[in-house]
Backbone as numpy.savetxt, mean C-alpha at the origin, in Angstrom:
# Nx Ny Nz CAx CAy CAz Cx Cy Cz
16.15 12.78 -5.27 15.75 11.89 -3.66 14.49 11.64 -4.22
14.28 10.16 -3.42 13.30 9.35 -3.30 12.04 10.11 -2.99
11.00 10.21 -3.40 9.24 10.55 -2.70 8.50 10.14 -3.07
7.90 9.25 -1.78 6.56 8.67 -2.19 5.57 9.45 -1.75
4.39 9.67 -2.33 2.89 10.11 -2.03 1.87 9.77 -2.29
1.10 9.12 -0.94 0.16 8.41 -1.01 -1.29 9.36 -0.93
-2.00 8.85 -1.73 -3.72 9.59 -1.59 -5.02 8.93 -1.79
-5.51 8.95 -1.61 -6.85 8.08 -1.98 -7.75 7.36 -0.90
-7.33 8.19 0.59 -7.70 7.63 1.91 -9.25 8.38 2.03
-10.02 7.98 3.00 -11.09 8.53 3.33 -12.14 8.02 4.27
-13.12 8.12 4.84 -14.16 7.40 5.59 -15.19 6.86 4.55
-15.31 5.25 5.06 -16.20 4.77 4.48 -17.33 3.51 5.30
-18.21 3.63 4.55 -19.23 2.04 5.74 -18.22 1.10 5.47
-18.79 0.28 6.09 -18.26 -1.74 5.81 -18.67 -1.69 4.63
-18.12 -2.37 3.80 -18.44 -3.12 2.94 -17.81 -2.13 1.89
-17.51 -1.19 1.57 -17.36 -0.30 0.26 -15.91 -0.31 0.14
-15.69 0.17 -0.68 -14.17 0.31 -1.10 -13.58 1.50 -1.54
-12.36 1.42 -1.42 -11.23 3.15 -1.81 -10.00 2.48 -2.45
-10.04 2.93 -3.05 -8.65 2.89 -4.04 -7.37 3.99 -3.65
-6.02 3.53 -3.04 -5.54 4.52 -2.84 -3.93 4.23 -4.37
-3.34 5.35 -3.89 -2.73 5.98 -4.71 -1.13 6.24 -4.15
0.26 6.17 -4.97 1.21 6.29 -4.28 2.17 6.63 -5.10
2.29 8.23 -5.74 2.84 8.88 -6.78 4.21 8.67 -5.99
5.54 8.13 -6.89 6.99 8.21 -6.80 7.12 9.20 -7.72
8.24 9.75 -7.08 9.57 11.07 -7.37 10.56 10.53 -7.04
11.68 11.33 -8.43 12.71 11.00 -8.15 13.42 9.60 -8.00
12.28 8.68 -8.85 12.64 7.51 -8.34 11.80 6.91 -9.80
12.42 6.01 -10.28 11.78 5.01 -11.17 10.70 3.77 -11.18
9.79 3.36 -10.72 9.06 2.42 -9.80 9.41 1.09 -10.86
9.19 1.09 -12.17 9.04 0.20 -13.02 9.80 -1.31 -12.73
11.12 -0.44 -12.02 11.79 -2.14 -11.80 12.27 -2.50 -10.37
11.23 -1.66 -9.46 11.94 -1.52 -8.14 10.18 -2.47 -7.56
10.66 -2.97 -6.28 9.90 -3.38 -5.33 9.32 -2.38 -4.75
7.61 -2.14 -4.94 6.92 -1.62 -4.33 5.88 -2.26 -3.28
5.40 -1.42 -2.12 4.70 -2.49 -1.35 3.87 -1.01 -0.71
2.87 -1.66 -0.01 1.54 -1.17 0.90 1.82 -1.73 2.01
1.86 -0.98 3.13 1.64 -1.32 4.44 0.56 0.04 5.07
-0.10 -0.66 6.65 -0.83 0.14 7.39 -0.43 0.14 8.72
-0.35 0.85 9.28 -0.59 1.10 11.09 -1.78 1.63 11.79
-2.39 0.65 12.52 -3.55 1.43 13.38 -2.61 1.91 14.50
-3.56 2.49 15.21 -3.41 3.40 16.68 -2.79 2.13 17.46
-1.72 2.24 18.21 -1.18 1.16 19.31 -0.46 -0.18 18.59
-0.50 -0.18 16.94 -0.12 -1.90 16.59 1.27 -0.94 15.72
1.53 -2.61 15.78 2.71 -2.36 14.85 2.50 -2.08 13.43
3.38 -1.13 12.37 2.70 -1.66 11.02 3.15 -2.80 10.27
2.21 -3.49 9.39 1.85 -4.51 8.55 1.52 -4.48 6.85
2.45 -5.18 6.79 2.30 -5.00 5.17 1.50 -6.13 4.74
0.66 -5.37 3.65 -0.31 -5.80 2.71 0.09 -6.30 1.63
0.59 -5.42 0.86 0.91 -6.10 -0.48 2.16 -5.58 -1.08
2.97 -6.56 -1.60 3.97 -5.83 -2.74 3.93 -6.21 -4.02
4.76 -5.61 -5.29 4.73 -5.91 -6.13 5.77 -5.56 -7.31
6.89 -6.33 -7.98 7.96 -6.40 -8.51 7.75 -6.50 -9.77
7.86 -6.06 -10.78 7.47 -6.12 -12.01 6.82 -7.68 -12.29
5.58 -7.43 -12.05 4.65 -8.15 -11.96 4.52 -9.32 -10.99
5.18 -9.51 -10.18 5.22 -10.49 -9.03 4.38 -10.16 -8.38
3.79 -10.69 -8.01 2.86 -9.86 -6.48 2.48 -10.52 -5.00
2.34 -10.26 -4.14 2.64 -11.13 -3.04 1.91 -10.37 -2.14
0.60 -10.97 -1.14 -0.32 -10.36 -0.11 -0.21 -11.13 1.01
-0.72 -10.22 1.98 -0.71 -10.67 3.31 -2.04 -11.61 3.63
-1.87 -12.27 4.30 -3.67 -13.17 4.50 -4.26 -12.43 5.39
-4.35 -11.56 5.46 -5.48 -10.69 5.71 -6.20 -9.62 4.82
-5.40 -9.49 3.86 -6.27 -8.67 3.06 -6.42 -9.40 1.42
-5.22 -10.94 1.08 -5.99 -11.45 -0.07 -7.31 -11.57 -0.52
-7.73 -11.59 -1.34 -9.20 -12.02 -2.00 -9.51 -10.72 -1.91
-9.43 -9.25 -1.28 -10.00 -8.02 -0.91 -9.53 -6.99 -1.56
-7.72 -7.18 -1.32 -7.27 -6.11 -1.84 -6.75 -6.34 -2.92
-6.07 -5.66 -3.90 -5.51 -4.99 -5.24 -4.38 -4.29 -5.38
-3.25 -5.15 -5.34 -2.11 -3.87 -5.72 -2.15 -4.02 -7.35
-1.59 -2.53 -7.86 -1.33 -2.86 -9.38 -0.02 -1.35 -9.44
0.09 -1.15 -10.69 1.12 -0.22 -10.74 1.07 0.16 -12.23
0.59 1.52 -12.37 0.80 1.91 -13.82 2.36 2.88 -14.21
3.44 2.33 -14.72 4.53 2.61 -15.30 4.93 3.99 -15.98
3.84 4.34 -16.58 3.67 5.53 -17.34 3.58 6.58 -16.23
2.18 6.33 -15.31 2.27 7.57 -14.63 3.05 7.28 -12.84
3.95 6.22 -13.46 4.89 6.08 -12.13 4.13 6.24 -11.10
3.10 5.23 -10.74 2.53 5.17 -9.62 1.80 3.60 -9.08
1.61 3.58 -7.96 1.13 2.20 -7.61 0.21 2.30 -6.96
-1.00 1.39 -7.28 -2.23 1.70 -6.45 -2.86 0.46 -5.73
-3.45 0.86 -4.71 -4.46 -0.54 -4.00 -5.46 -0.55 -3.37
-6.53 -1.17 -4.59 -7.66 -1.16 -4.42 -8.23 -2.49 -3.29
-8.83 -1.51 -2.69 -9.67 -2.09 -0.91 -11.03 -1.80 -1.72
-11.55 -3.57 -1.60 -12.76 -4.01 -1.55 -13.00 -4.46 -0.45
-14.79 -4.84 -0.10 -15.18 -5.21 1.30 -14.59 -4.94 2.52
-14.65 -3.78 2.69 -13.68 -2.90 3.63 -14.78 -3.27 4.91
-13.51 -3.38 6.17 -14.34 -4.19 7.27 -13.69 -2.66 8.31
-14.20 -2.78 9.53 -13.83 -1.63 10.43 -12.40 -1.91 11.02
-11.61 -3.09 11.11 -10.76 -3.34 11.48 -9.18 -2.90 10.48
-9.95 -2.59 9.30 -9.05 -1.95 8.15 -8.36 -0.44 8.54
-9.39 0.18 9.39 -9.17 1.24 9.54 -7.57 1.29 10.55
-6.77 2.51 9.30 -5.12 2.65 10.06 -5.28 3.77 9.30
-3.77 4.23 9.26 -3.10 5.29 8.21 -2.33 4.45 7.13
-2.26 4.29 5.89 -1.66 3.76 5.01 -0.86 4.17 4.22
0.67 3.53 4.38 1.59 3.58 3.76 2.33 3.04 2.52
2.44 3.47 1.65 3.46 2.85 0.30 5.03 2.85 0.71
6.03 2.11 0.48 7.09 1.93 0.80 7.68 1.36 -0.46
9.39 1.52 -0.90 9.95 0.65 -1.89 10.95 0.13 -1.07
11.57 -0.52 -1.48 12.86 -1.36 -0.98 13.67 -1.66 -2.33
15.29 -0.89 -2.12 16.13 -1.85 -3.58 16.78 -2.77 -3.16
16.62 -3.73 -2.55 17.28 -5.01 -2.72 16.27 -6.22 -2.29
16.62 -7.43 -1.93 16.64 -8.19 -1.53 14.92 -8.84 -1.89
14.43 -9.46 -0.88 12.86 -10.33 -1.42 12.27 -9.45 -1.39
11.37 -9.21 -2.25 10.14 -8.41 -2.37 8.74 -8.66 -2.10
8.49 -8.48 -0.53 7.40 -9.24 -0.61 6.87 -8.58 1.18
5.66 -8.39 1.23 5.10 -7.04 2.42 5.50 -8.09 3.90
6.23 -8.77 3.81 6.58 -9.28 5.15 8.02 -9.58 5.45
8.47 -8.98 4.41 10.30 -8.80 4.35 10.21 -7.72 5.35
11.91 -7.19 5.66 12.07 -5.99 5.96 13.11 -5.19 4.92
13.35 -4.39 5.37 14.40 -3.09 4.39 13.53 -2.08 3.55
12.36 -2.20 3.67 11.03 -1.33 2.96 11.47 0.16 3.60
11.49 1.32 2.93 11.41 2.31 3.70 11.13 3.72 2.57
11.57 5.06 2.88 11.07 6.36 2.10 9.24 6.13 2.01
8.98 6.02 3.54 7.79 6.35 3.72 7.09 7.48 3.29
5.92 7.84 2.32 5.50 9.12 2.76 4.99 9.63 3.94
3.67 10.20 3.52 3.24 11.03 4.84 1.97 9.75 5.40
1.30 9.54 4.24 0.27 8.49 4.45 -1.00 8.98 3.96
-1.64 8.01 4.45 -3.53 8.46 3.65 -4.10 7.88 5.13
-5.16 8.56 5.91 -6.25 7.04 6.39 -7.08 7.19 5.67
-7.28 5.65 6.02 -8.88 4.89 5.91 -9.47 4.88 7.31
-10.84 5.02 7.34 -11.44 5.07 8.52 -12.53 3.99 7.47
-13.11 2.88 8.08 -14.17 2.26 8.17 -15.11 1.95 9.15
-16.38 2.88 9.39 -17.43 2.46 9.90 -18.57 1.44 10.16
-18.77 0.36 10.88 -19.74 -0.21 10.84 -21.15 0.06 10.72
């Protein structure tokens, strides 16, 4: 069964960086659509980035600051986050979808992990 496990969150000051990891088990990510999302308290889940066989899409809110990548040997997807802002504070999740458009703005992602908390202080 598909399981995704996020890690790498923490507390940083504004302008700092973090790298999140999403380890997949029971599932090979190399030919699948993977995405990173976040949800802040009281807000809807927001799609940030997606990757499918090298094709990458970003939400405007993180373009130029966040970078999604994957290591097929480690079966892990990463989200490098630079120039962090207080408004980036949220729980971060990775998800996957088996069909349809691979975009952080598209529906159909699932198999969420438990998430990893990112807190950015000013």
